Tab-separated table of C-alpha atoms and ligand atoms in Angstrom:
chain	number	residue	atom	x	y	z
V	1	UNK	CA	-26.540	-2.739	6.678
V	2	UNK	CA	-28.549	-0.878	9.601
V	3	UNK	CA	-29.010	2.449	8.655
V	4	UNK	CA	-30.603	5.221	11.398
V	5	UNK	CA	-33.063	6.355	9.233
V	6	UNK	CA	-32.591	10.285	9.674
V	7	UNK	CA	-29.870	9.869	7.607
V	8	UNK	CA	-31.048	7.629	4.785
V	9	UNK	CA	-33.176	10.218	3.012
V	10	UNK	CA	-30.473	13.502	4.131
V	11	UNK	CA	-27.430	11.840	2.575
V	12	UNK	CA	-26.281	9.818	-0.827
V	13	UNK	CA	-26.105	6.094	-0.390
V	14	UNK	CA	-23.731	4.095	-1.883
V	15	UNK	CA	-24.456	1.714	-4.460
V	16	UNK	CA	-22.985	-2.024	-2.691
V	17	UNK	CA	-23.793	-4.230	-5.811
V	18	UNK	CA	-22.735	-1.649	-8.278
V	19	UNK	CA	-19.196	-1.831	-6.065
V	20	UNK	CA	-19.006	-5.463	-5.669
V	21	UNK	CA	-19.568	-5.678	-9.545
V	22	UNK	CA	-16.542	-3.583	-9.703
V	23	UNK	CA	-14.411	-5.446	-7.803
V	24	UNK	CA	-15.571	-8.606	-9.574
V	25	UNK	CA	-14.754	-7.022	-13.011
V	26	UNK	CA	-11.255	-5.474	-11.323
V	27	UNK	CA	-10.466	-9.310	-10.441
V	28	UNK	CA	-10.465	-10.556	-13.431
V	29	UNK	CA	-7.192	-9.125	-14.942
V	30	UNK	CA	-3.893	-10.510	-13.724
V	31	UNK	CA	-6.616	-13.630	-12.137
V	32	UNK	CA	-4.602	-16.358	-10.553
V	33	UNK	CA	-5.132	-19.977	-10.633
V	34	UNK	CA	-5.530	-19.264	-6.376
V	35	UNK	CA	-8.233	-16.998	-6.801
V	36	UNK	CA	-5.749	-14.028	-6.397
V	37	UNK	CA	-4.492	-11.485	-8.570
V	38	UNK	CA	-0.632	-10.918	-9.987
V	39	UNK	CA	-0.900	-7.143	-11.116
V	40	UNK	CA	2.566	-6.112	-10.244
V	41	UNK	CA	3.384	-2.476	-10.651
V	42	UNK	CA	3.697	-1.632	-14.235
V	43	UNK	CA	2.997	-4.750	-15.984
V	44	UNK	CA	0.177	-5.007	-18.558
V	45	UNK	CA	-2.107	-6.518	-16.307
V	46	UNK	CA	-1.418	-3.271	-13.966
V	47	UNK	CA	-1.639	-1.084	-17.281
V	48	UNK	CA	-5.368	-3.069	-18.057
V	49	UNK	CA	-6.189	-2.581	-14.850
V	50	UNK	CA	-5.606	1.345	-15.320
V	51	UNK	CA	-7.315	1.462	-18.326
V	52	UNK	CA	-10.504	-0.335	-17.100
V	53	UNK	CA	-10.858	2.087	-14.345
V	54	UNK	CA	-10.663	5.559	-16.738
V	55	UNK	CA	-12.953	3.816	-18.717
V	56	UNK	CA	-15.444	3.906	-15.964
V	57	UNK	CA	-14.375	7.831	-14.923
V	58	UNK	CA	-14.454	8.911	-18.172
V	59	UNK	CA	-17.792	7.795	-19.054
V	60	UNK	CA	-18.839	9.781	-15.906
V	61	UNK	CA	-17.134	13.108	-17.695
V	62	UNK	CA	-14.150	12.447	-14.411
V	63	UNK	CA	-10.831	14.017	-15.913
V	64	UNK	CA	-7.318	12.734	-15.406
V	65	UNK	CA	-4.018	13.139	-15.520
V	66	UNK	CA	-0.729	11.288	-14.636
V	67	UNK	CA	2.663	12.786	-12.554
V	68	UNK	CA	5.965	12.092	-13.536
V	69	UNK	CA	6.083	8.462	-11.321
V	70	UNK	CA	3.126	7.809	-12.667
V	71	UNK	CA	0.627	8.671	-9.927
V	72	UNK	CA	-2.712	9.071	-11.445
V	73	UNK	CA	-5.589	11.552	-10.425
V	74	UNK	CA	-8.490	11.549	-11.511
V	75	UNK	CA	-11.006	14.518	-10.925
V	76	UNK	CA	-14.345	15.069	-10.306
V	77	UNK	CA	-15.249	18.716	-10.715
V	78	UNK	CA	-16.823	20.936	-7.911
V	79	UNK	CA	-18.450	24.496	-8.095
V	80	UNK	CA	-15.230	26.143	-7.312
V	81	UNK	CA	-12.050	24.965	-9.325
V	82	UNK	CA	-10.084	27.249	-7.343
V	83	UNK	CA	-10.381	25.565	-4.241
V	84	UNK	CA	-7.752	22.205	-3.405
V	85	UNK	CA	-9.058	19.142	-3.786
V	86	UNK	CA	-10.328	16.501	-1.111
V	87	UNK	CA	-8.020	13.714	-2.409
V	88	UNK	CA	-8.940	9.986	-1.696
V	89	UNK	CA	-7.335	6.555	-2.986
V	90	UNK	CA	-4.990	3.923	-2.456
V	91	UNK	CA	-3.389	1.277	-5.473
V	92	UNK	CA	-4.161	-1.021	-8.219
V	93	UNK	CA	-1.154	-2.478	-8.280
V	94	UNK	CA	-0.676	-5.870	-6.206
V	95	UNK	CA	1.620	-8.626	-5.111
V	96	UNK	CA	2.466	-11.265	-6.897
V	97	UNK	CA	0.411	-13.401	-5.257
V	98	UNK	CA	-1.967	-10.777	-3.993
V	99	UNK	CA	-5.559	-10.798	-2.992
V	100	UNK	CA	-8.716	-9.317	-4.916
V	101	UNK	CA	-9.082	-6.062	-2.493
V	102	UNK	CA	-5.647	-4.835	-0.471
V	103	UNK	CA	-5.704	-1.310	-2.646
V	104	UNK	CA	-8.234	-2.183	-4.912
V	105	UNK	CA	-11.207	-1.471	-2.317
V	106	UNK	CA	-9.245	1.778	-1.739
V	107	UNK	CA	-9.839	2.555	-5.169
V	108	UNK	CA	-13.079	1.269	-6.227
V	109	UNK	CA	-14.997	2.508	-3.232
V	110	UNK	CA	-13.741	6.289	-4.312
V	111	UNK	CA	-15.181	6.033	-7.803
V	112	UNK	CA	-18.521	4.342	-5.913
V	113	UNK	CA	-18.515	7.560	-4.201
V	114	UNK	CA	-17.944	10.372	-6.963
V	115	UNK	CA	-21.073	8.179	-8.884
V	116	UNK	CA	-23.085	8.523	-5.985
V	117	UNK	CA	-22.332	12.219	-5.479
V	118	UNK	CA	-23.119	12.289	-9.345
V	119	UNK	CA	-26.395	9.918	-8.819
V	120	UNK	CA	-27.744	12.339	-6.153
V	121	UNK	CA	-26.439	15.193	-8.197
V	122	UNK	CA	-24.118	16.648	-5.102
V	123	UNK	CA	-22.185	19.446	-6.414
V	124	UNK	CA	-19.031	19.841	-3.794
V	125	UNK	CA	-17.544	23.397	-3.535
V	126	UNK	CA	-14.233	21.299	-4.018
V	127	UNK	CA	-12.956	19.288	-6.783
V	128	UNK	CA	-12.780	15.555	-5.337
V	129	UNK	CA	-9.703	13.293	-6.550
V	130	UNK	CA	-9.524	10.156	-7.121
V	131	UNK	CA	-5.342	9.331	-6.683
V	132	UNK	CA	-4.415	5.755	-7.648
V	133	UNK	CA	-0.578	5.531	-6.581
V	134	UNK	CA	1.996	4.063	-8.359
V	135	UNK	CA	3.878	0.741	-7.036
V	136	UNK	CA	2.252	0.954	-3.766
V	137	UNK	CA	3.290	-2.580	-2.774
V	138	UNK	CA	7.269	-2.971	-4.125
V	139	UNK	CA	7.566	-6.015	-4.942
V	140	UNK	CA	8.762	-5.768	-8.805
V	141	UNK	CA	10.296	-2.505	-7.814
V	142	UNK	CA	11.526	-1.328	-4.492
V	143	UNK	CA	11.043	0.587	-2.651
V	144	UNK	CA	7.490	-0.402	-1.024
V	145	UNK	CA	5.194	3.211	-1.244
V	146	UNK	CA	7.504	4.187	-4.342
V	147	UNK	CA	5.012	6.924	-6.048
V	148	UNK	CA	3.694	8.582	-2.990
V	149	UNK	CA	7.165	8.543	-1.768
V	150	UNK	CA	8.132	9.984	-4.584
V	151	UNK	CA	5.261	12.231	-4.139
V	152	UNK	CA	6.487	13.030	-1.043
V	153	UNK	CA	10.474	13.945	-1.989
V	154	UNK	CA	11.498	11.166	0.689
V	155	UNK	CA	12.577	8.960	-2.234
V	156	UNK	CA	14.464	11.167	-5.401
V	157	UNK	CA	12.405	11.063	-8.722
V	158	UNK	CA	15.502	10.086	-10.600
V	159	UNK	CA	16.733	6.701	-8.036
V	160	UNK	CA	12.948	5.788	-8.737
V	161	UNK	CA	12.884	5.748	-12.244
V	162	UNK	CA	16.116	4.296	-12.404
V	163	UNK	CA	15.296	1.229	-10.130
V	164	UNK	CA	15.359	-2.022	-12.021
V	165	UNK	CA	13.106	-5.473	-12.120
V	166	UNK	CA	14.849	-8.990	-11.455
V	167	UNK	CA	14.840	-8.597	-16.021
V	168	UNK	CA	16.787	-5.353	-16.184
V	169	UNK	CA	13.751	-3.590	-16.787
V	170	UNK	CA	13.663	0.597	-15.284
V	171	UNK	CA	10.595	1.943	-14.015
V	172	UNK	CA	11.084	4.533	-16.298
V	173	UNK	CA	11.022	2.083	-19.303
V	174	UNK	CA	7.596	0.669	-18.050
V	175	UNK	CA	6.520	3.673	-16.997
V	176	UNK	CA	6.653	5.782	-20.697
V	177	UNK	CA	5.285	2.438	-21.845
V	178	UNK	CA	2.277	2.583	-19.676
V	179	UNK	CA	1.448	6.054	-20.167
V	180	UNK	CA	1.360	5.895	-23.610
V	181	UNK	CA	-1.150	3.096	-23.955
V	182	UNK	CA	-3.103	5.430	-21.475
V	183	UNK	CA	-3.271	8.611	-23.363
V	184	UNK	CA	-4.331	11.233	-23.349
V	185	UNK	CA	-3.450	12.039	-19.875
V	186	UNK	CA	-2.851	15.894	-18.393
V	187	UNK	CA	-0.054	15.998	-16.569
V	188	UNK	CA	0.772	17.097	-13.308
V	189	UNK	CA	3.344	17.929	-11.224
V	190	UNK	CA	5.379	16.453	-8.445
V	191	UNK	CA	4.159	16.526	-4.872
V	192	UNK	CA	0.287	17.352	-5.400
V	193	UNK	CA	-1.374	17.964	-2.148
V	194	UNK	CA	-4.767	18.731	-1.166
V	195	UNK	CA	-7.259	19.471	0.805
V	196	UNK	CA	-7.607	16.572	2.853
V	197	UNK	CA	-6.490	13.144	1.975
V	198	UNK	CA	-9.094	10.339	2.965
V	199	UNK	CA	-7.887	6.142	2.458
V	200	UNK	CA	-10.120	3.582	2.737
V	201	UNK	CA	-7.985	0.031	3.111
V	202	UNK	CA	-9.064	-3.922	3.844
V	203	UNK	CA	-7.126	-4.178	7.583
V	204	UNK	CA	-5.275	-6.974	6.678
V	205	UNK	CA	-5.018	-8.345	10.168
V	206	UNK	CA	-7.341	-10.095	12.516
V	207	UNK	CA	-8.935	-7.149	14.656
V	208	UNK	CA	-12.039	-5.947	13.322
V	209	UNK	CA	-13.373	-9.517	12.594
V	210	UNK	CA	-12.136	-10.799	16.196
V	211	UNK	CA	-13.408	-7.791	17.817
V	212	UNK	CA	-17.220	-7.832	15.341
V	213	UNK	CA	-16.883	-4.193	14.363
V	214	UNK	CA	-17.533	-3.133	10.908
V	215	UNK	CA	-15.367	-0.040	10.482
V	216	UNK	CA	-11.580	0.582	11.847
V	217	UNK	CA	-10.951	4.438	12.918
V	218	UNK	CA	-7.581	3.840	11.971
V	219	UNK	CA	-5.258	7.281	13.894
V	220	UNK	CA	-1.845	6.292	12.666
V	221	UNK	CA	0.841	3.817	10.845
V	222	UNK	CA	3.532	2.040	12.524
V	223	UNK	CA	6.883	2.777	10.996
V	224	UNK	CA	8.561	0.194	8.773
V	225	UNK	CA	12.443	-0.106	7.958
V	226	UNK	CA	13.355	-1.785	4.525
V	227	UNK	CA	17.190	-3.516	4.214
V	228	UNK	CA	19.111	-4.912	1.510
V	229	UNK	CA	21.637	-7.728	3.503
V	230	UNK	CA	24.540	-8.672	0.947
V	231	UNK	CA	26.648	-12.026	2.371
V	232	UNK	CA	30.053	-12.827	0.134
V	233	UNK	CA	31.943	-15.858	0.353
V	234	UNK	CA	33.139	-18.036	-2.394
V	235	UNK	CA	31.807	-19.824	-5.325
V	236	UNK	CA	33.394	-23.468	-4.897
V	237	UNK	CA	33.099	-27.341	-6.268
V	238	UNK	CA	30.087	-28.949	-4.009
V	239	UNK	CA	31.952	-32.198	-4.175
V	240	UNK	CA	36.081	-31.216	-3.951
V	241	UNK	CA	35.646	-28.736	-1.654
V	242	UNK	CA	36.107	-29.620	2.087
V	243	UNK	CA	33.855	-27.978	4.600
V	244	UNK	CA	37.238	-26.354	6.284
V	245	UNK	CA	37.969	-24.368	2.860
V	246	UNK	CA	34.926	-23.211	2.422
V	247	UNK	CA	33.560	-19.914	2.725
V	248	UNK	CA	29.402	-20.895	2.090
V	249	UNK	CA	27.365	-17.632	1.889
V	250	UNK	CA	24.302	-19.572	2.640
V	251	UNK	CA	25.408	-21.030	5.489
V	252	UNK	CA	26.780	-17.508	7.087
V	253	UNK	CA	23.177	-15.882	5.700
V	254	UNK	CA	21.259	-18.380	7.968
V	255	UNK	CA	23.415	-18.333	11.000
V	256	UNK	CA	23.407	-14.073	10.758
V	257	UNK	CA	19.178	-14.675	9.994
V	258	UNK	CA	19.355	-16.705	13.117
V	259	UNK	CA	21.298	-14.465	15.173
V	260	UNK	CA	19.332	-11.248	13.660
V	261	UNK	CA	15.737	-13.429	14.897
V	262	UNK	CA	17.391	-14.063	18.384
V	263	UNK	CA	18.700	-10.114	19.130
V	264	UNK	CA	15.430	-8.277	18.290
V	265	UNK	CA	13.015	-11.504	19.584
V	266	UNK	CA	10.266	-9.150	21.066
V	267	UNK	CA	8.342	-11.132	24.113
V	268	UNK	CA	5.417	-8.872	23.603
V	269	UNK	CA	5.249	-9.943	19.628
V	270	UNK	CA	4.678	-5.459	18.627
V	271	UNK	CA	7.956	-5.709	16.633
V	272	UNK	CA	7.564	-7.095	13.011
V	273	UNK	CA	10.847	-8.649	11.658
V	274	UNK	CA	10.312	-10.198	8.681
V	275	UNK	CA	13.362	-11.728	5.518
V	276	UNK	CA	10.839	-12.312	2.656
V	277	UNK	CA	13.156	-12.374	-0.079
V	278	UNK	CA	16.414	-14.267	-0.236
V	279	UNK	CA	18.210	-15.027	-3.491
V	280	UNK	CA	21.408	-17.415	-3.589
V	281	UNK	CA	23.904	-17.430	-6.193
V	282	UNK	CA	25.247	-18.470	-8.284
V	283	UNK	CA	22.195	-20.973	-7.567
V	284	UNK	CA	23.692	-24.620	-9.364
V	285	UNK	CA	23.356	-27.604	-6.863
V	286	UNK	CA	26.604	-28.567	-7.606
V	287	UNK	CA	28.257	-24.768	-6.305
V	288	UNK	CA	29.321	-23.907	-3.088
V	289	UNK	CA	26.889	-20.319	-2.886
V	290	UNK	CA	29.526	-17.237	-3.715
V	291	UNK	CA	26.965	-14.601	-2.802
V	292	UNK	CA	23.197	-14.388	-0.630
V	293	UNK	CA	21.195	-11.171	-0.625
V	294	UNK	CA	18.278	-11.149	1.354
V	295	UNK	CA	16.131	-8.792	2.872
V	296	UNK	CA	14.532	-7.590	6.008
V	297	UNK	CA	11.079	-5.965	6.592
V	298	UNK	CA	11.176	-4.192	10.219
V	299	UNK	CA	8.188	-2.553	11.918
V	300	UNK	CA	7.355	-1.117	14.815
V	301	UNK	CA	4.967	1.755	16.367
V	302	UNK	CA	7.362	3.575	18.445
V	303	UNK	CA	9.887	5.942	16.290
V	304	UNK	CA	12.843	5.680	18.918
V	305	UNK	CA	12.400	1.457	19.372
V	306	UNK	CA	12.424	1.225	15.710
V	307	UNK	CA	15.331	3.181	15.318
V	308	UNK	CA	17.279	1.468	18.115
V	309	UNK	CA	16.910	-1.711	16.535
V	310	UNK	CA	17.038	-0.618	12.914
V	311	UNK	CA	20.721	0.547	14.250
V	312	UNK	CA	21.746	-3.008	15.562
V	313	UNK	CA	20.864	-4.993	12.815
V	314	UNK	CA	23.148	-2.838	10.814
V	315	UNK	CA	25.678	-3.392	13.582
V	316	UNK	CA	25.453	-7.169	13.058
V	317	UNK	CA	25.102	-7.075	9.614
V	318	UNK	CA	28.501	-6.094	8.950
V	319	UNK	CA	32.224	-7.498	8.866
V	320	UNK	CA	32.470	-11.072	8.828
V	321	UNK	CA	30.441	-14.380	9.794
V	322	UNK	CA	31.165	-17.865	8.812
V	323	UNK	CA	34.401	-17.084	6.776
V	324	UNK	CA	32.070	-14.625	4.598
V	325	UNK	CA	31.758	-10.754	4.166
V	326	UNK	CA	28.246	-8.987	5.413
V	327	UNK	CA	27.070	-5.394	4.215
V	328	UNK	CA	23.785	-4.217	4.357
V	329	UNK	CA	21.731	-0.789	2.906
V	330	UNK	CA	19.505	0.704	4.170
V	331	UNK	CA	16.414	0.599	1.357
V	332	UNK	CA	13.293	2.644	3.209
V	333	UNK	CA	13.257	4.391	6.622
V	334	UNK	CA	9.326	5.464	7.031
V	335	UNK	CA	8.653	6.640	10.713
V	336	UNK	CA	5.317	6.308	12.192
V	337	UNK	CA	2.960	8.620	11.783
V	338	UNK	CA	0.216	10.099	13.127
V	339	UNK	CA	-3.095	11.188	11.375
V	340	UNK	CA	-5.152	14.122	11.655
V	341	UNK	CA	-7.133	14.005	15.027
V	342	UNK	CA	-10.058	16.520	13.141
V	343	UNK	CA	-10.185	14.069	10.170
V	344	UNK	CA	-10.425	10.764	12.418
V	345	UNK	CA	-12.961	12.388	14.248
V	346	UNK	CA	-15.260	12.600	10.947
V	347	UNK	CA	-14.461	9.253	10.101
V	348	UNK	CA	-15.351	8.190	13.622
V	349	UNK	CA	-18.718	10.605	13.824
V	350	UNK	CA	-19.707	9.004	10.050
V	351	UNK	CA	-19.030	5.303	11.630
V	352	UNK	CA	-21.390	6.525	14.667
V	353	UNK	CA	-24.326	8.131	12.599
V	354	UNK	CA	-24.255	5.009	10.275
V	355	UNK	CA	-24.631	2.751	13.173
V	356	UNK	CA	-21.996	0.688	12.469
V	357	UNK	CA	-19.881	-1.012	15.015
V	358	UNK	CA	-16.130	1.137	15.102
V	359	UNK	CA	-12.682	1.445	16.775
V	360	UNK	CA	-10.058	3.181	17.254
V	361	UNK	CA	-6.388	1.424	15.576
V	362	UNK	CA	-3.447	1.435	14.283
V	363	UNK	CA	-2.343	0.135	11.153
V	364	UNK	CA	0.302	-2.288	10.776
V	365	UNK	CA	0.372	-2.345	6.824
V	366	UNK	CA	2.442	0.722	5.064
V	367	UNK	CA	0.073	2.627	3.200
V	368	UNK	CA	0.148	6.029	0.756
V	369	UNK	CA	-1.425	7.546	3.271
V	370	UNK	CA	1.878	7.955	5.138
V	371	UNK	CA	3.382	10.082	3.163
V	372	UNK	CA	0.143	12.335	2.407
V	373	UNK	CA	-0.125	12.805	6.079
V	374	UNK	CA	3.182	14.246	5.981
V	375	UNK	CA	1.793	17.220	3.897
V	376	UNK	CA	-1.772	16.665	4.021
V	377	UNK	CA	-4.778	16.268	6.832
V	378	UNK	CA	-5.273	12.518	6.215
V	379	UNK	CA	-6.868	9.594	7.800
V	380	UNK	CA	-8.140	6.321	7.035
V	381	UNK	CA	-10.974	3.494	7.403
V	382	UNK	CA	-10.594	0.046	7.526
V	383	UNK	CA	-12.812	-2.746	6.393
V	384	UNK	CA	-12.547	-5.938	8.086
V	385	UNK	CA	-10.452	-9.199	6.522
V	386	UNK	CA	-11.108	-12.702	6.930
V	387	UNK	CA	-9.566	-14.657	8.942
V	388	UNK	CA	-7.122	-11.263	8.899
V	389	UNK	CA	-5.889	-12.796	5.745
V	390	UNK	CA	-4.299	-10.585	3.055
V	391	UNK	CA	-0.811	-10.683	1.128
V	392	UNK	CA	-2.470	-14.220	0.105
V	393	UNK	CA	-5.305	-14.728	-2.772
V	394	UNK	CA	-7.000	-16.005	-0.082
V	395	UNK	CA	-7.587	-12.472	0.858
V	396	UNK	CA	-11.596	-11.519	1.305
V	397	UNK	CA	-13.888	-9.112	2.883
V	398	UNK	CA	-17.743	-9.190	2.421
V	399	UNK	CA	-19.594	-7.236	0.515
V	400	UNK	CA	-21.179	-5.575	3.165
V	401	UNK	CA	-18.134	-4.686	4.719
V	402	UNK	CA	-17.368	-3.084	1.572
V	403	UNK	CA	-20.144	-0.954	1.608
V	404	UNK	CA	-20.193	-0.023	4.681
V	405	UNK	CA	-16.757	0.908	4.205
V	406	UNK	CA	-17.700	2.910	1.388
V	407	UNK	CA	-20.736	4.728	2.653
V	408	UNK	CA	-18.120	5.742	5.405
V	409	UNK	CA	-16.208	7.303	3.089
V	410	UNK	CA	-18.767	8.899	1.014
V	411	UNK	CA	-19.747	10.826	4.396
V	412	UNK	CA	-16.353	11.320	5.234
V	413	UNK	CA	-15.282	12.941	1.914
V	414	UNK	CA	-18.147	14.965	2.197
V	415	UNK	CA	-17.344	16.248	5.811
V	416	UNK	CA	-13.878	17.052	4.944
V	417	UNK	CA	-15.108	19.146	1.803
V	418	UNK	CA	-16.933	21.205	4.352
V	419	UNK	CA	-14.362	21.006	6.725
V	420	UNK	CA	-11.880	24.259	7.685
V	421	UNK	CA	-8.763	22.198	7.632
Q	501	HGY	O1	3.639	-4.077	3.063
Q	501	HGY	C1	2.686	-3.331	3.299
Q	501	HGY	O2	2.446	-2.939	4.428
Q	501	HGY	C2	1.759	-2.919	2.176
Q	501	HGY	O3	0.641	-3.778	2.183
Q	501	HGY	N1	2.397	-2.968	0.897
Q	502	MN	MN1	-2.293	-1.884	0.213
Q	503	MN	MN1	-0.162	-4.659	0.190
């Protein structure tokens, strides 16, 4: 890691090995057979995982406390408690098949950088928080972004807590489990703001490695539109039932998945359209599917395109297809956003004085940050992935690229505490 050496004796450095420890130690609860992890929002794994890290912060004097969707801050003092916080984070919790870093590097590189800061004995005017959000990735529970949404009022406290798993199980249920096997924890209200708000996130995609830069100057989010598509048709005898009689709502599902693919096909490959769950029922071999619900991931940079075709799909996914009935929700609207030109800037000056290779993107992963930047000066840094690999346990980024990433955001953090804002 090339350093220009006016700055290695002016500023703390980050300790890489003491990170990559971390994330070694980190992997190891909810490790898959794959080499990923499975620490789905609110499980015990995600609870253990929760537990491990205030371990570590409170052995470093850190305090915490929890909101009521379970958003978790914890604090490392500065000189002036009356001052708002410079908050930086991401998630612990991960796919089901997830990878050893997507949130997790978001996390650990934070707590790298309040034990540096404590190593070099910096004492911030501000309070620096560490914010580890709840059910960042929505897979167990939907929405995807549930606690910073929540954070954010654009999803209501009480739909949250009343969502449900595949079991029957509320995120309120988990959630009063978890916190009490985390105790003590202050708690804190709704919609906590800050300062500044600082994420540091594995890319996920291809770019930084393809391009050989170290650090992505990431200035916004592309939007992302989250459906629920319910086909009905009728549950019938797979071997009496002639094809003219029947009304198959697998059949109609595929044909409207086809015919969804075909009207928003996008020849220059920006818009993401993806159907990444799909559930039949009554699922026997030997029924004629009754019911499909499946749904659909849309993304896309630009507000009004997005919207547009967020609109049409609903259009199609209505009234009848194949003999069957079609209705769809509407799950998650999140618009693009844009972050906070000062705040890139210091991310982009740190990237420059570090002598790391940078640029300038967008992200096409939903983060917490999105909804901070709705309330909050935010930006964020990327750290390349391999092969752009990630939603997979393949998922890896070096060790380096960790600590560069983290360095990045220990000078960042520090900026934006000095920062008029
Ligand atoms: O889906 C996303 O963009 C995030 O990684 N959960
Ligand atoms: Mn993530
Ligand atoms: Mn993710």
């Amino acid at each position: 890691m090339e350093m220009h050496q006016s700055l290695v004796a002016a500023t703390p450095l980050i300790n890489g090995s003491r990170l990559s420890e971390r994330h070694c130690e980190m992997a190891r609860i909810g490790a898959t057979a794959n080499g990923g992890v499975n620490r789905q929002a609110l499980t015990p794994e995600d609870t253990e995982g929760r537990r491990l890290l205030l371990q570590w912060a409170r052995a470093r004097g850190y305090t915490a406390a929890i909101d009521p969707i379970g958003n978790l801050f914890i604090r490392r003092a500065g000189s002036r408690a009356d001052l708002s916080p410079v908050m930086t984070g991401s998630h612990l919790d991960s796919q089901p098949t997830g990878g050893k870093y997507d949130g997790v590097y978001g996390v650990l590189a934070v707590l790298e950088v309040l034990e540096t800061l404590d190593d070099y004995n910096v004492v911030t005017e501000r309070p620096i928080e560490l914010v580890v959000w709840m059910n960042e990735e929505g897979s167990r529970f939907g929405p995807v972004t549930m606690g910073s949404a929540v954070a954010a009022g654009a999803v209501s406290l009480e739909r949250a807590l009343a969502t449900n798993d595949a079991r029957g199980t509320s995120v309120s249920e988990a959630l009063a489990q978890q916190v009490a096997q985390l105790a003590p924890l202050e708690s804190r209200p709704l919609g906590a703001t800050g300062h500044a708000y600082i994420e540091a996130h594995i890319e996920q995609g291809p770019v930084l490695e393809q391009e050989a830069r170290d650090i992505g100057v990431v200035s916004a989010i592309q939007g992302l539109h989250l459906y629920q598509v319910e086909v009905r048709g009728f549950e019938a005898h797979a071997g009496t039932t002639p094809s003219r009689h029947r009304k198959d709502a697998l059949v109609a599902a595929s044909a409207l998945i086809a015919k969804l693919r075909a009207e928003v096909a996008d020849p220059a490959d920006v818009l993401r359209f993806t159907v990444g769950r799909f559930e039949v029922a009554p699922g026997s071999p030997h029924i004629v599917p009754g019911k499909v619900t499946f749904s659909i991931d849309l993304r896309h940079p630009d507000p009004e395109h997005l919207l547009r075709t967020g609109e049409r799909i609903l259009e199609l996914c209505a009234g009848e297809i194949e003999a069957c009935t079609v209705c769809a929700k509407v799950m998650l609207r999140s618009s693009p956003v844009q972050f906070d030109t000062r705040l890139v800037a210091a991310v982009r000056n740190a990237a420059e004085h570090r002598g790391f290779g940078y640029m300038s993107m967008v992200s096409g992963a939903t983060h917490d940050a999105k909804y901070m930047a709705e309330r909050t000066p935010t930006a964020m840094i990327f750290v390349p992935s391999e092969k752009g690999i990630s939603h997979n346990e393949l998922e890896h980024t070096d060790d380096e690229d960790l600590a560069a990433g983290a360095q990045i955001l220990c000078d960042a953090v520090l900026a934006a505490a000095a920062m008029e804002l």
